[in-house]
Amino acid sequence: MRSVQDHLAAVLGAVGPVAPLDVVLADAVGCILATDIAVELDVPQAPVAARDGYAVAAYDTADAGPTSTRTLPVAHDVLVGSPAALRLAPGQAVRIASGAPLPQGADAVVPVEETDRGAARVALQRPAVPGQHVRLPGSDARAGDVVLAAGVRLGARQLALAATLGRGRIRVHPTPRVVIVSVGDDLVEPGSPRREGRVYEADGHALETAVRDAGASARRVGIVSDDRATLREALEDQLVRADLILTTGGLSEYAHDTVKDVLAPLGTVRFDHVAMTPGHRHGFGTVAGLGGDGAVPIFALQGHPVAAQVSFEVFVRPALRAMAGHADLFRPSVTAEATVGWASPPGLRQFVPALVVGSPDDGYEVTPVGDPGVPSVTALSRANALAVVGEQDTAVRPGQRVHCLVLEG
Amino acid sequence: MRSVQDHLAAVLGAVGPVAPLDVVLADAVGCILATDIAVELDVPQAPVAARDGYAVAAYDTADAGPTSTRTLPVAHDVLVGSPAALRLAPGQAVRIASGAPLPQGADAVVPVEETDRGAARVALQRPAVPGQHVRLPGSDARAGDVVLAAGVRLGARQLALAATLGRGRIRVHPTPRVVIVSVGDDLVEPGSPRREGRVYEADGHALETAVRDAGASARRVGIVSDDRATLREALEDQLVRADLILTTGGLSEYAHDTVKDVLAPLGTVRFDHVAMTPGHRHGFGTVAGLGGDGAVPIFALQGHPVAAQVSFEVFVRPALRAMAGHADLFRPSVTAEATVGWASPPGLRQFVPALVVGSPDDGYEVTPVGDPGVPSVTALSRANALAVVGEQDTAVRPGQRVHCLVLEG
């Protein structure tokens, strides 16, 4: 048997970030930036107004005060789209919009709220201070500054900056494309009539969601027969569309389970018993595309939905994060005090669906959902964490501190 | 001026969950369940094997031991897809797959790892305990049990359960469809040549991402002219596709800014100065679809990308969460100690892009990114939080505890 740690190390050793690609802004959403973005020109390029109001020369307003309103003629307007900064004649004011370039000769902006909003003449009630409500060239970023560094995740605020700088395309690690194949003649689609001995296909639907939650893109192929030729053809068809393939089911020792046989000639896939529960049977390796354009990593997971979900969390999710270029591969975890005790099989790392409650200040408590010895989809659906019990432990005592992977938030 | 609190209350008072709809599993991803899901039949329905191995009658194995191996003839196999449970003859064993129904007469499963894996005869080294590795009917859920309650978010683990139960369609609050319109003749698409006086369109790209991060679906219309007829037509065209409309730009007091004029006859939209910085100009209300099929909420946000993003976080995101049916509308927040001091305008709630560092155990520290008085896209792109300074405060002192909205994680 292979340890969880060894299997995870093998998985992470075999995958790396998807090769960088220039994509349009809309496709960069959520991706990791592959190269630094530097600004080409000072931001702002010229002095601009920070508020809607009137651009003035501060010395023209020196004698304004509550008892001696200073009135200036308004020469014209400067809007954000105005092509070039105009000149402010001495003793005059110019209506200006927030973000518009300051006219030459102006050195301050009086916010519209502090004036009588005049169109032909404007009355000011206090002197302007030179530089007030003016953004100086380069005050936000100087030409050459790296404002978005390689490795950053491109969320809304980072895209706002890239767009503001005029970048229409960005070099990113593209979102990994994951193809999900559910293997087994015993499977039927949810929504079809109940038939004795048939099992509703759950893994594909659940993994599609889990893959998307991990920030990758998912393509669920659906149910594929465990007939060798059919399964082989289905996998070969998908190789061109996939950065990673996930199969579920077809891993038992029984003759009708064919995943091992089919994968063996397609690439270098290793099948292991991993010292964990649930989900000890694991296939992992790479399969070669027909065009010979590199090897595609593949995970063969057990079909039981709890085994498949736990294996996804422990091995597949970190691999997807690595392929997407994230530095931080793992879910957050907390140490929580067990409210009850339970048994854990010796020699296996046990992952128990559990509810973690508490707060950073008061600490956390963890309670298994359902019977820790029995993998239950119902229990997993109510859990917000996986309690992790080490290989050496044969039991968790009430009050014992347990490491928990937090699945939500 | 209207307070942030009053404006938020008005917004949340005007929106509610999108009407429930039956959708296929793939469309239910991330949605809030609108009705309880109960199981129709016990799960499992009949006793099933919890491990791959051999189904036996425990009393046939009583004399097995390390020194006296007990050997049983293997009658046949029971696989997961087997249509009906067969009968186990006394003194025999049956090969069984994990998840398969237990033959009548069997009351225990011996895992394959504890046997010699025999095909015709199997050797056991210790007595089986009645019930071992057997999942009893209803042990996971009993007929009638509500296993997924209305209000639950349908993530991977909840979809696994719904699919396992055979549900092909689920009644959910559908994902709100948000249409994003960027208003202004001064805007050009990122990637197009730089032209003096033109501004690259950033809000649409950033809000598209922010909307998706909030769990809603986003449709970016792109740049629309502030010509009144063009803008009105663009908005009317989008009404049929939208559960919510976001516009940015066109809100200043200058004549070329037409959003107010265009929205006024379309519905009941109110324009306010909200006591906050950045982004004090706000339009919010509803516009009527041409078909008369209900009113669509609309936000008119300022065009400065920092104002737009902050307004999205403070007002739009909670509204979208409410429309999606979430009970929890707000980002997590922490109280953090300011590492430096800064000024805050009296009478306004100030939102400052900031970096929060620390841990639950050691507490948190907050540092503004850039100059808190100057809205900067560069600063916002590096922030992971918004520090919130109350309307009464005119300054934050170093060491003061500040409320912070956490934007990431």
PDB file of C-alpha atoms in Angstrom, chain B residues 82-337:
ATOM      1  CA  SER B  82     -27.323  -7.599 -10.298  1.00  0.00           C
ATOM      2  CA  PRO B  83     -31.066  -7.303 -10.684  1.00  0.00           C
ATOM      3  CA  ALA B  84     -32.193  -9.120  -7.538  1.00  0.00           C
ATOM      4  CA  ALA B  85     -30.695 -10.583  -4.393  1.00  0.00           C
ATOM      5  CA  LEU B  86     -30.176 -14.315  -4.687  1.00  0.00           C
ATOM      6  CA  ARG B  87     -30.305 -16.902  -1.946  1.00  0.00           C
ATOM      7  CA  LEU B  88     -27.186 -18.058  -0.115  1.00  0.00           C
ATOM      8  CA  ALA B  89     -27.300 -21.787   0.564  1.00  0.00           C
ATOM      9  CA  PRO B  90     -26.125 -22.801   4.065  1.00  0.00           C
ATOM     10  CA  GLY B  91     -22.420 -23.524   4.259  1.00  0.00           C
ATOM     11  CA  GLN B  92     -21.598 -21.548   1.106  1.00  0.00           C
ATOM     12  CA  ALA B  93     -20.139 -18.128   0.284  1.00  0.00           C
ATOM     13  CA  VAL B  94     -20.920 -15.703  -2.537  1.00  0.00           C
ATOM     14  CA  ARG B  95     -18.445 -13.239  -4.079  1.00  0.00           C
ATOM     15  CA  ILE B  96     -19.941  -9.811  -3.673  1.00  0.00           C
ATOM     16  CA  ALA B  97     -19.052  -6.296  -4.804  1.00  0.00           C
ATOM     17  CA  SER B  98     -19.234  -3.267  -2.538  1.00  0.00           C
ATOM     18  CA  GLY B  99     -22.691  -1.751  -2.943  1.00  0.00           C
ATOM     19  CA  ALA B 100     -24.351  -4.957  -4.157  1.00  0.00           C
ATOM     20  CA  PRO B 101     -27.449  -6.369  -2.420  1.00  0.00           C
ATOM     21  CA  LEU B 102     -26.705  -9.085   0.142  1.00  0.00           C
ATOM     22  CA  PRO B 103     -28.060 -12.532  -0.821  1.00  0.00           C
ATOM     23  CA  GLN B 104     -30.898 -13.788   1.373  1.00  0.00           C
ATOM     24  CA  GLY B 105     -29.450 -15.945   4.119  1.00  0.00           C
ATOM     25  CA  ALA B 106     -26.208 -13.938   4.340  1.00  0.00           C
ATOM     26  CA  ASP B 107     -25.655 -11.607   7.305  1.00  0.00           C
ATOM     27  CA  ALA B 108     -21.992 -10.599   6.986  1.00  0.00           C
ATOM     28  CA  VAL B 109     -19.332  -9.661   4.434  1.00  0.00           C
ATOM     29  CA  VAL B 110     -15.726 -10.813   4.709  1.00  0.00           C
ATOM     30  CA  PRO B 111     -13.479  -8.282   2.926  1.00  0.00           C
ATOM     31  CA  VAL B 112     -11.470  -9.805   0.096  1.00  0.00           C
ATOM     32  CA  GLU B 113      -8.238  -8.674   1.782  1.00  0.00           C
ATOM     33  CA  GLU B 114      -8.957 -11.041   4.712  1.00  0.00           C
ATOM     34  CA  THR B 115      -9.276 -14.101   2.462  1.00  0.00           C
ATOM     35  CA  ASP B 116      -7.230 -16.094  -0.024  1.00  0.00           C
ATOM     36  CA  ARG B 117      -9.321 -14.513  -2.822  1.00  0.00           C
ATOM     37  CA  GLY B 118     -10.479 -17.959  -3.943  1.00  0.00           C
ATOM     38  CA  ALA B 119     -12.793 -18.302  -6.923  1.00  0.00           C
ATOM     39  CA  ALA B 120     -14.183 -21.831  -6.417  1.00  0.00           C
ATOM     40  CA  ARG B 121     -13.501 -22.063  -2.674  1.00  0.00           C
ATOM     41  CA  VAL B 122     -12.529 -19.321  -0.249  1.00  0.00           C
ATOM     42  CA  ALA B 123     -10.462 -19.688   2.927  1.00  0.00           C
ATOM     43  CA  LEU B 124     -11.342 -17.532   5.964  1.00  0.00           C
ATOM     44  CA  GLN B 125      -8.999 -17.030   8.906  1.00  0.00           C
ATOM     45  CA  ARG B 126     -11.395 -15.737  11.535  1.00  0.00           C
ATOM     46  CA  PRO B 127     -15.092 -15.845  12.369  1.00  0.00           C
ATOM     47  CA  ALA B 128     -17.321 -13.191  10.816  1.00  0.00           C
ATOM     48  CA  VAL B 129     -19.445 -11.121  13.191  1.00  0.00           C
ATOM     49  CA  PRO B 130     -23.127 -10.899  12.185  1.00  0.00           C
ATOM     50  CA  GLY B 131     -23.724  -7.560  10.444  1.00  0.00           C
ATOM     51  CA  GLN B 132     -20.071  -6.867   9.683  1.00  0.00           C
ATOM     52  CA  HIS B 133     -19.546  -4.739   6.547  1.00  0.00           C
ATOM     53  CA  VAL B 134     -23.284  -4.811   5.873  1.00  0.00           C
ATOM     54  CA  ARG B 135     -25.289  -1.584   5.387  1.00  0.00           C
ATOM     55  CA  LEU B 136     -28.832  -2.109   6.674  1.00  0.00           C
ATOM     56  CA  PRO B 137     -31.952  -0.775   4.896  1.00  0.00           C
ATOM     57  CA  GLY B 138     -32.572   2.870   5.839  1.00  0.00           C
ATOM     58  CA  SER B 139     -29.214   3.138   7.605  1.00  0.00           C
ATOM     59  CA  ASP B 140     -28.255   6.082   5.401  1.00  0.00           C
ATOM     60  CA  ALA B 141     -31.723   7.676   5.118  1.00  0.00           C
ATOM     61  CA  ARG B 142     -35.278   6.483   5.773  1.00  0.00           C
ATOM     62  CA  ALA B 143     -38.171   6.971   3.343  1.00  0.00           C
ATOM     63  CA  GLY B 144     -39.668  10.406   3.993  1.00  0.00           C
ATOM     64  CA  ASP B 145     -36.517  11.906   5.547  1.00  0.00           C
ATOM     65  CA  VAL B 146     -35.776  15.425   4.296  1.00  0.00           C
ATOM     66  CA  VAL B 147     -32.155  15.085   3.259  1.00  0.00           C
ATOM     67  CA  LEU B 148     -31.721  18.439   1.518  1.00  0.00           C
ATOM     68  CA  ALA B 149     -33.652  21.356   2.979  1.00  0.00           C
ATOM     69  CA  ALA B 150     -34.881  24.413   1.108  1.00  0.00           C
ATOM     70  CA  GLY B 151     -32.262  27.139   1.418  1.00  0.00           C
ATOM     71  CA  VAL B 152     -29.250  24.833   1.012  1.00  0.00           C
ATOM     72  CA  ARG B 153     -26.659  25.796  -1.605  1.00  0.00           C
ATOM     73  CA  LEU B 154     -26.235  23.007  -4.162  1.00  0.00           C
ATOM     74  CA  GLY B 155     -22.520  22.352  -4.272  1.00  0.00           C
ATOM     75  CA  ALA B 156     -20.768  19.179  -5.373  1.00  0.00           C
ATOM     76  CA  ARG B 157     -21.714  17.147  -2.326  1.00  0.00           C
ATOM     77  CA  GLN B 158     -25.368  18.150  -2.380  1.00  0.00           C
ATOM     78  CA  LEU B 159     -25.609  17.380  -6.106  1.00  0.00           C
ATOM     79  CA  ALA B 160     -24.020  13.972  -5.439  1.00  0.00           C
ATOM     80  CA  LEU B 161     -26.887  13.225  -3.061  1.00  0.00           C
ATOM     81  CA  ALA B 162     -29.634  14.541  -5.354  1.00  0.00           C
ATOM     82  CA  ALA B 163     -28.228  12.508  -8.256  1.00  0.00           C
ATOM     83  CA  THR B 164     -27.846   9.380  -6.102  1.00  0.00           C
ATOM     84  CA  LEU B 165     -31.537   9.680  -5.237  1.00  0.00           C
ATOM     85  CA  GLY B 166     -32.340   9.754  -8.955  1.00  0.00           C
ATOM     86  CA  ARG B 167     -33.432  13.380  -9.165  1.00  0.00           C
ATOM     87  CA  GLY B 168     -32.940  14.576 -12.742  1.00  0.00           C
ATOM     88  CA  ARG B 169     -34.485  18.011 -12.137  1.00  0.00           C
ATOM     89  CA  ILE B 170     -34.412  20.177  -9.040  1.00  0.00           C
ATOM     90  CA  ARG B 171     -36.508  23.167  -7.993  1.00  0.00           C
ATOM     91  CA  VAL B 172     -34.134  26.048  -7.311  1.00  0.00           C
ATOM     92  CA  HIS B 173     -33.933  29.799  -7.261  1.00  0.00           C
ATOM     93  CA  PRO B 174     -32.241  30.229 -10.635  1.00  0.00           C
ATOM     94  CA  THR B 175     -29.005  32.150 -10.908  1.00  0.00           C
ATOM     95  CA  PRO B 176     -29.852  35.868 -11.402  1.00  0.00           C
ATOM     96  CA  ARG B 177     -29.022  37.059 -14.927  1.00  0.00           C
ATOM     97  CA  VAL B 178     -27.230  40.382 -14.788  1.00  0.00           C
ATOM     98  CA  VAL B 179     -26.817  42.636 -17.808  1.00  0.00           C
ATOM     99  CA  ILE B 180     -23.951  45.143 -17.665  1.00  0.00           C
ATOM    100  CA  VAL B 181     -24.015  48.310 -19.753  1.00  0.00           C
ATOM    101  CA  SER B 182     -21.040  50.710 -19.851  1.00  0.00           C
ATOM    102  CA  VAL B 183     -22.249  54.162 -20.846  1.00  0.00           C
ATOM    103  CA  GLY B 184     -20.178  56.855 -22.517  1.00  0.00           C
ATOM    104  CA  ASP B 185     -18.951  58.149 -25.858  1.00  0.00           C
ATOM    105  CA  ASP B 186     -15.573  58.727 -24.244  1.00  0.00           C
ATOM    106  CA  LEU B 187     -15.032  54.982 -23.723  1.00  0.00           C
ATOM    107  CA  VAL B 188     -13.010  52.680 -25.984  1.00  0.00           C
ATOM    108  CA  GLU B 189     -12.409  48.944 -25.704  1.00  0.00           C
ATOM    109  CA  PRO B 190      -9.122  47.820 -24.127  1.00  0.00           C
ATOM    110  CA  GLY B 191      -6.800  46.688 -26.872  1.00  0.00           C
ATOM    111  CA  SER B 192      -7.833  49.452 -29.259  1.00  0.00           C
ATOM    112  CA  PRO B 193      -5.279  52.191 -30.043  1.00  0.00           C
ATOM    113  CA  ARG B 194      -4.709  54.843 -27.411  1.00  0.00           C
ATOM    114  CA  ARG B 195      -6.456  58.118 -28.327  1.00  0.00           C
ATOM    115  CA  GLU B 196      -6.121  61.343 -26.426  1.00  0.00           C
ATOM    116  CA  GLY B 197      -9.104  62.045 -24.204  1.00  0.00           C
ATOM    117  CA  ARG B 198     -10.469  58.529 -24.535  1.00  0.00           C
ATOM    118  CA  VAL B 199     -10.767  56.215 -21.570  1.00  0.00           C
ATOM    119  CA  TYR B 200     -10.450  52.445 -21.732  1.00  0.00           C
ATOM    120  CA  GLU B 201     -13.638  50.669 -20.698  1.00  0.00           C
ATOM    121  CA  ALA B 202     -12.845  48.823 -17.457  1.00  0.00           C
ATOM    122  CA  ASP B 203     -16.106  48.673 -15.495  1.00  0.00           C
ATOM    123  CA  GLY B 204     -17.879  46.190 -17.737  1.00  0.00           C
ATOM    124  CA  HIS B 205     -14.969  43.750 -17.657  1.00  0.00           C
ATOM    125  CA  ALA B 206     -14.480  44.078 -13.920  1.00  0.00           C
ATOM    126  CA  LEU B 207     -18.174  43.873 -13.051  1.00  0.00           C
ATOM    127  CA  GLU B 208     -18.645  40.834 -15.286  1.00  0.00           C
ATOM    128  CA  THR B 209     -16.071  39.100 -13.110  1.00  0.00           C
ATOM    129  CA  ALA B 210     -17.486  40.444  -9.859  1.00  0.00           C
ATOM    130  CA  VAL B 211     -21.008  39.315 -10.807  1.00  0.00           C
ATOM    131  CA  ARG B 212     -19.759  35.794 -11.568  1.00  0.00           C
ATOM    132  CA  ASP B 213     -17.743  35.688  -8.360  1.00  0.00           C
ATOM    133  CA  ALA B 214     -20.975  36.531  -6.542  1.00  0.00           C
ATOM    134  CA  GLY B 215     -22.554  33.419  -8.102  1.00  0.00           C
ATOM    135  CA  ALA B 216     -24.756  35.167 -10.669  1.00  0.00           C
ATOM    136  CA  SER B 217     -24.511  35.023 -14.455  1.00  0.00           C
ATOM    137  CA  ALA B 218     -23.209  38.058 -16.294  1.00  0.00           C
ATOM    138  CA  ARG B 219     -23.802  39.408 -19.779  1.00  0.00           C
ATOM    139  CA  ARG B 220     -21.596  42.341 -20.711  1.00  0.00           C
ATOM    140  CA  VAL B 221     -23.279  44.438 -23.405  1.00  0.00           C
ATOM    141  CA  GLY B 222     -20.196  46.579 -23.837  1.00  0.00           C
ATOM    142  CA  ILE B 223     -19.928  50.268 -24.563  1.00  0.00           C
ATOM    143  CA  VAL B 224     -23.172  52.128 -25.290  1.00  0.00           C
ATOM    144  CA  SER B 225     -23.278  55.742 -26.452  1.00  0.00           C
ATOM    145  CA  ASP B 226     -24.737  58.368 -24.118  1.00  0.00           C
ATOM    146  CA  ASP B 227     -26.912  59.524 -27.008  1.00  0.00           C
ATOM    147  CA  ARG B 228     -30.369  59.383 -25.418  1.00  0.00           C
ATOM    148  CA  ALA B 229     -32.158  57.360 -28.107  1.00  0.00           C
ATOM    149  CA  THR B 230     -29.307  54.872 -28.448  1.00  0.00           C
ATOM    150  CA  LEU B 231     -29.009  54.353 -24.706  1.00  0.00           C
ATOM    151  CA  ARG B 232     -32.777  53.954 -24.250  1.00  0.00           C
ATOM    152  CA  GLU B 233     -32.947  51.400 -27.033  1.00  0.00           C
ATOM    153  CA  ALA B 234     -30.004  49.443 -25.631  1.00  0.00           C
ATOM    154  CA  LEU B 235     -31.602  49.293 -22.183  1.00  0.00           C
ATOM    155  CA  GLU B 236     -35.015  48.287 -23.538  1.00  0.00           C
ATOM    156  CA  ASP B 237     -33.402  45.548 -25.637  1.00  0.00           C
ATOM    157  CA  GLN B 238     -31.794  44.061 -22.540  1.00  0.00           C
ATOM    158  CA  LEU B 239     -34.835  44.111 -20.287  1.00  0.00           C
ATOM    159  CA  VAL B 240     -36.105  40.736 -21.498  1.00  0.00           C
ATOM    160  CA  ARG B 241     -32.806  39.025 -20.710  1.00  0.00           C
ATOM    161  CA  ALA B 242     -32.164  40.551 -17.334  1.00  0.00           C
ATOM    162  CA  ASP B 243     -33.105  39.884 -13.745  1.00  0.00           C
ATOM    163  CA  LEU B 244     -30.989  42.920 -12.892  1.00  0.00           C
ATOM    164  CA  ILE B 245     -29.339  45.690 -14.920  1.00  0.00           C
ATOM    165  CA  LEU B 246     -26.115  47.458 -14.015  1.00  0.00           C
ATOM    166  CA  THR B 247     -25.084  50.648 -15.770  1.00  0.00           C
ATOM    167  CA  THR B 248     -21.845  52.494 -15.160  1.00  0.00           C
ATOM    168  CA  GLY B 249     -20.977  56.037 -16.084  1.00  0.00           C
ATOM    169  CA  GLY B 250     -23.108  58.902 -17.343  1.00  0.00           C
ATOM    170  CA  LEU B 251     -24.106  60.075 -13.877  1.00  0.00           C
ATOM    171  CA  SER B 252     -22.370  63.447 -13.531  1.00  0.00           C
ATOM    172  CA  GLU B 253     -24.207  66.751 -13.611  1.00  0.00           C
ATOM    173  CA  TYR B 254     -22.902  67.595 -17.062  1.00  0.00           C
ATOM    174  CA  ALA B 255     -25.228  67.789 -20.031  1.00  0.00           C
ATOM    175  CA  HIS B 256     -23.633  64.888 -21.899  1.00  0.00           C
ATOM    176  CA  ASP B 257     -24.387  62.528 -19.014  1.00  0.00           C
ATOM    177  CA  THR B 258     -27.814  61.196 -19.897  1.00  0.00           C
ATOM    178  CA  VAL B 259     -28.449  58.172 -17.692  1.00  0.00           C
ATOM    179  CA  LYS B 260     -30.847  60.080 -15.432  1.00  0.00           C
ATOM    180  CA  ASP B 261     -32.849  61.497 -18.349  1.00  0.00           C
ATOM    181  CA  VAL B 262     -33.096  58.133 -20.081  1.00  0.00           C
ATOM    182  CA  LEU B 263     -34.064  56.114 -17.016  1.00  0.00           C
ATOM    183  CA  ALA B 264     -36.672  58.567 -15.699  1.00  0.00           C
ATOM    184  CA  PRO B 265     -39.476  57.627 -18.170  1.00  0.00           C
ATOM    185  CA  LEU B 266     -38.639  53.881 -18.128  1.00  0.00           C
ATOM    186  CA  GLY B 267     -39.580  53.193 -14.540  1.00  0.00           C
ATOM    187  CA  THR B 268     -39.188  54.392 -11.012  1.00  0.00           C
ATOM    188  CA  VAL B 269     -35.525  55.084 -10.532  1.00  0.00           C
ATOM    189  CA  ARG B 270     -34.352  57.340  -7.777  1.00  0.00           C
ATOM    190  CA  PHE B 271     -31.063  59.243  -7.944  1.00  0.00           C
ATOM    191  CA  ASP B 272     -29.313  60.021  -4.672  1.00  0.00           C
ATOM    192  CA  HIS B 273     -26.156  61.361  -3.254  1.00  0.00           C
ATOM    193  CA  VAL B 274     -25.186  58.623  -0.808  1.00  0.00           C
ATOM    194  CA  ALA B 275     -22.988  59.712   2.091  1.00  0.00           C
ATOM    195  CA  MET B 276     -19.965  57.639   1.108  1.00  0.00           C
ATOM    196  CA  THR B 277     -16.630  57.916  -0.617  1.00  0.00           C
ATOM    197  CA  PRO B 278     -15.709  56.882  -3.236  1.00  0.00           C
ATOM    198  CA  GLY B 279     -18.837  56.802  -5.390  1.00  0.00           C
ATOM    199  CA  HIS B 280     -21.451  59.106  -3.907  1.00  0.00           C
ATOM    200  CA  ARG B 281     -23.767  59.300  -6.953  1.00  0.00           C
ATOM    201  CA  HIS B 282     -26.233  56.429  -7.111  1.00  0.00           C
ATOM    202  CA  GLY B 283     -29.282  55.529  -9.130  1.00  0.00           C
ATOM    203  CA  PHE B 284     -31.440  52.629  -8.029  1.00  0.00           C
ATOM    204  CA  GLY B 285     -34.974  51.522  -8.809  1.00  0.00           C
ATOM    205  CA  THR B 286     -36.887  49.370 -11.225  1.00  0.00           C
ATOM    206  CA  VAL B 287     -37.601  49.618 -14.924  1.00  0.00           C
ATOM    207  CA  ALA B 288     -40.567  47.934 -16.564  1.00  0.00           C
ATOM    208  CA  GLY B 289     -40.135  45.352 -19.305  1.00  0.00           C
ATOM    209  CA  LEU B 290     -41.872  46.146 -22.592  1.00  0.00           C
ATOM    210  CA  GLY B 291     -43.980  43.028 -22.255  1.00  0.00           C
ATOM    211  CA  GLY B 292     -45.122  44.369 -18.911  1.00  0.00           C
ATOM    212  CA  ASP B 293     -43.872  41.241 -17.203  1.00  0.00           C
ATOM    213  CA  GLY B 294     -42.697  42.740 -13.974  1.00  0.00           C
ATOM    214  CA  ALA B 295     -40.154  45.306 -13.019  1.00  0.00           C
ATOM    215  CA  VAL B 296     -36.413  44.743 -13.340  1.00  0.00           C
ATOM    216  CA  PRO B 297     -34.161  46.241 -10.659  1.00  0.00           C
ATOM    217  CA  ILE B 298     -31.486  48.566 -12.007  1.00  0.00           C
ATOM    218  CA  PHE B 299     -28.386  50.086 -10.475  1.00  0.00           C
ATOM    219  CA  ALA B 300     -26.781  53.132 -12.082  1.00  0.00           C
ATOM    220  CA  LEU B 301     -23.217  53.334 -10.774  1.00  0.00           C
ATOM    221  CA  GLN B 302     -20.546  55.967 -11.269  1.00  0.00           C
ATOM    222  CA  GLY B 303     -18.038  55.289 -13.995  1.00  0.00           C
ATOM    223  CA  HIS B 304     -14.781  55.533 -12.053  1.00  0.00           C
ATOM    224  CA  PRO B 305     -13.695  51.912 -11.695  1.00  0.00           C
ATOM    225  CA  VAL B 306     -12.960  52.265  -7.984  1.00  0.00           C
ATOM    226  CA  ALA B 307     -16.361  53.870  -7.329  1.00  0.00           C
ATOM    227  CA  ALA B 308     -18.047  51.160  -9.407  1.00  0.00           C
ATOM    228  CA  GLN B 309     -16.269  48.322  -7.610  1.00  0.00           C
ATOM    229  CA  VAL B 310     -16.884  49.732  -4.139  1.00  0.00           C
ATOM    230  CA  SER B 311     -20.558  50.355  -4.932  1.00  0.00           C
ATOM    231  CA  PHE B 312     -20.817  46.821  -6.264  1.00  0.00           C
ATOM    232  CA  GLU B 313     -19.413  45.419  -3.029  1.00  0.00           C
ATOM    233  CA  VAL B 314     -21.556  47.562  -0.756  1.00  0.00           C
ATOM    234  CA  PHE B 315     -24.934  47.448  -2.546  1.00  0.00           C
ATOM    235  CA  VAL B 316     -25.039  45.214  -5.631  1.00  0.00           C
ATOM    236  CA  ARG B 317     -23.422  42.082  -4.255  1.00  0.00           C
ATOM    237  CA  PRO B 318     -25.812  41.818  -1.260  1.00  0.00           C
ATOM    238  CA  ALA B 319     -28.735  42.402  -3.649  1.00  0.00           C
ATOM    239  CA  LEU B 320     -27.520  39.613  -5.958  1.00  0.00           C
ATOM    240  CA  ARG B 321     -27.108  37.259  -3.020  1.00  0.00           C
ATOM    241  CA  ALA B 322     -30.676  38.026  -1.918  1.00  0.00           C
ATOM    242  CA  MET B 323     -31.973  37.439  -5.459  1.00  0.00           C
ATOM    243  CA  ALA B 324     -30.146  34.097  -5.604  1.00  0.00           C
ATOM    244  CA  GLY B 325     -31.911  33.095  -2.388  1.00  0.00           C
ATOM    245  CA  HIS B 326     -28.937  33.157  -0.022  1.00  0.00           C
ATOM    246  CA  ALA B 327     -29.688  33.802   3.649  1.00  0.00           C
ATOM    247  CA  ASP B 328     -26.188  35.174   4.183  1.00  0.00           C
ATOM    248  CA  LEU B 329     -25.856  38.331   2.088  1.00  0.00           C
ATOM    249  CA  PHE B 330     -22.589  39.860   3.196  1.00  0.00           C
ATOM    250  CA  ARG B 331     -18.879  39.296   2.809  1.00  0.00           C
ATOM    251  CA  PRO B 332     -17.048  38.156   5.911  1.00  0.00           C
ATOM    252  CA  SER B 333     -15.554  40.979   7.919  1.00  0.00           C
ATOM    253  CA  VAL B 334     -12.827  41.287  10.523  1.00  0.00           C
ATOM    254  CA  THR B 335     -11.848  43.967  12.980  1.00  0.00           C
ATOM    255  CA  ALA B 336      -8.221  44.928  12.428  1.00  0.00           C
ATOM    256  CA  GLU B 337      -5.766  47.296  14.058  1.00  0.00           C
TER     257      GLU B 337
END
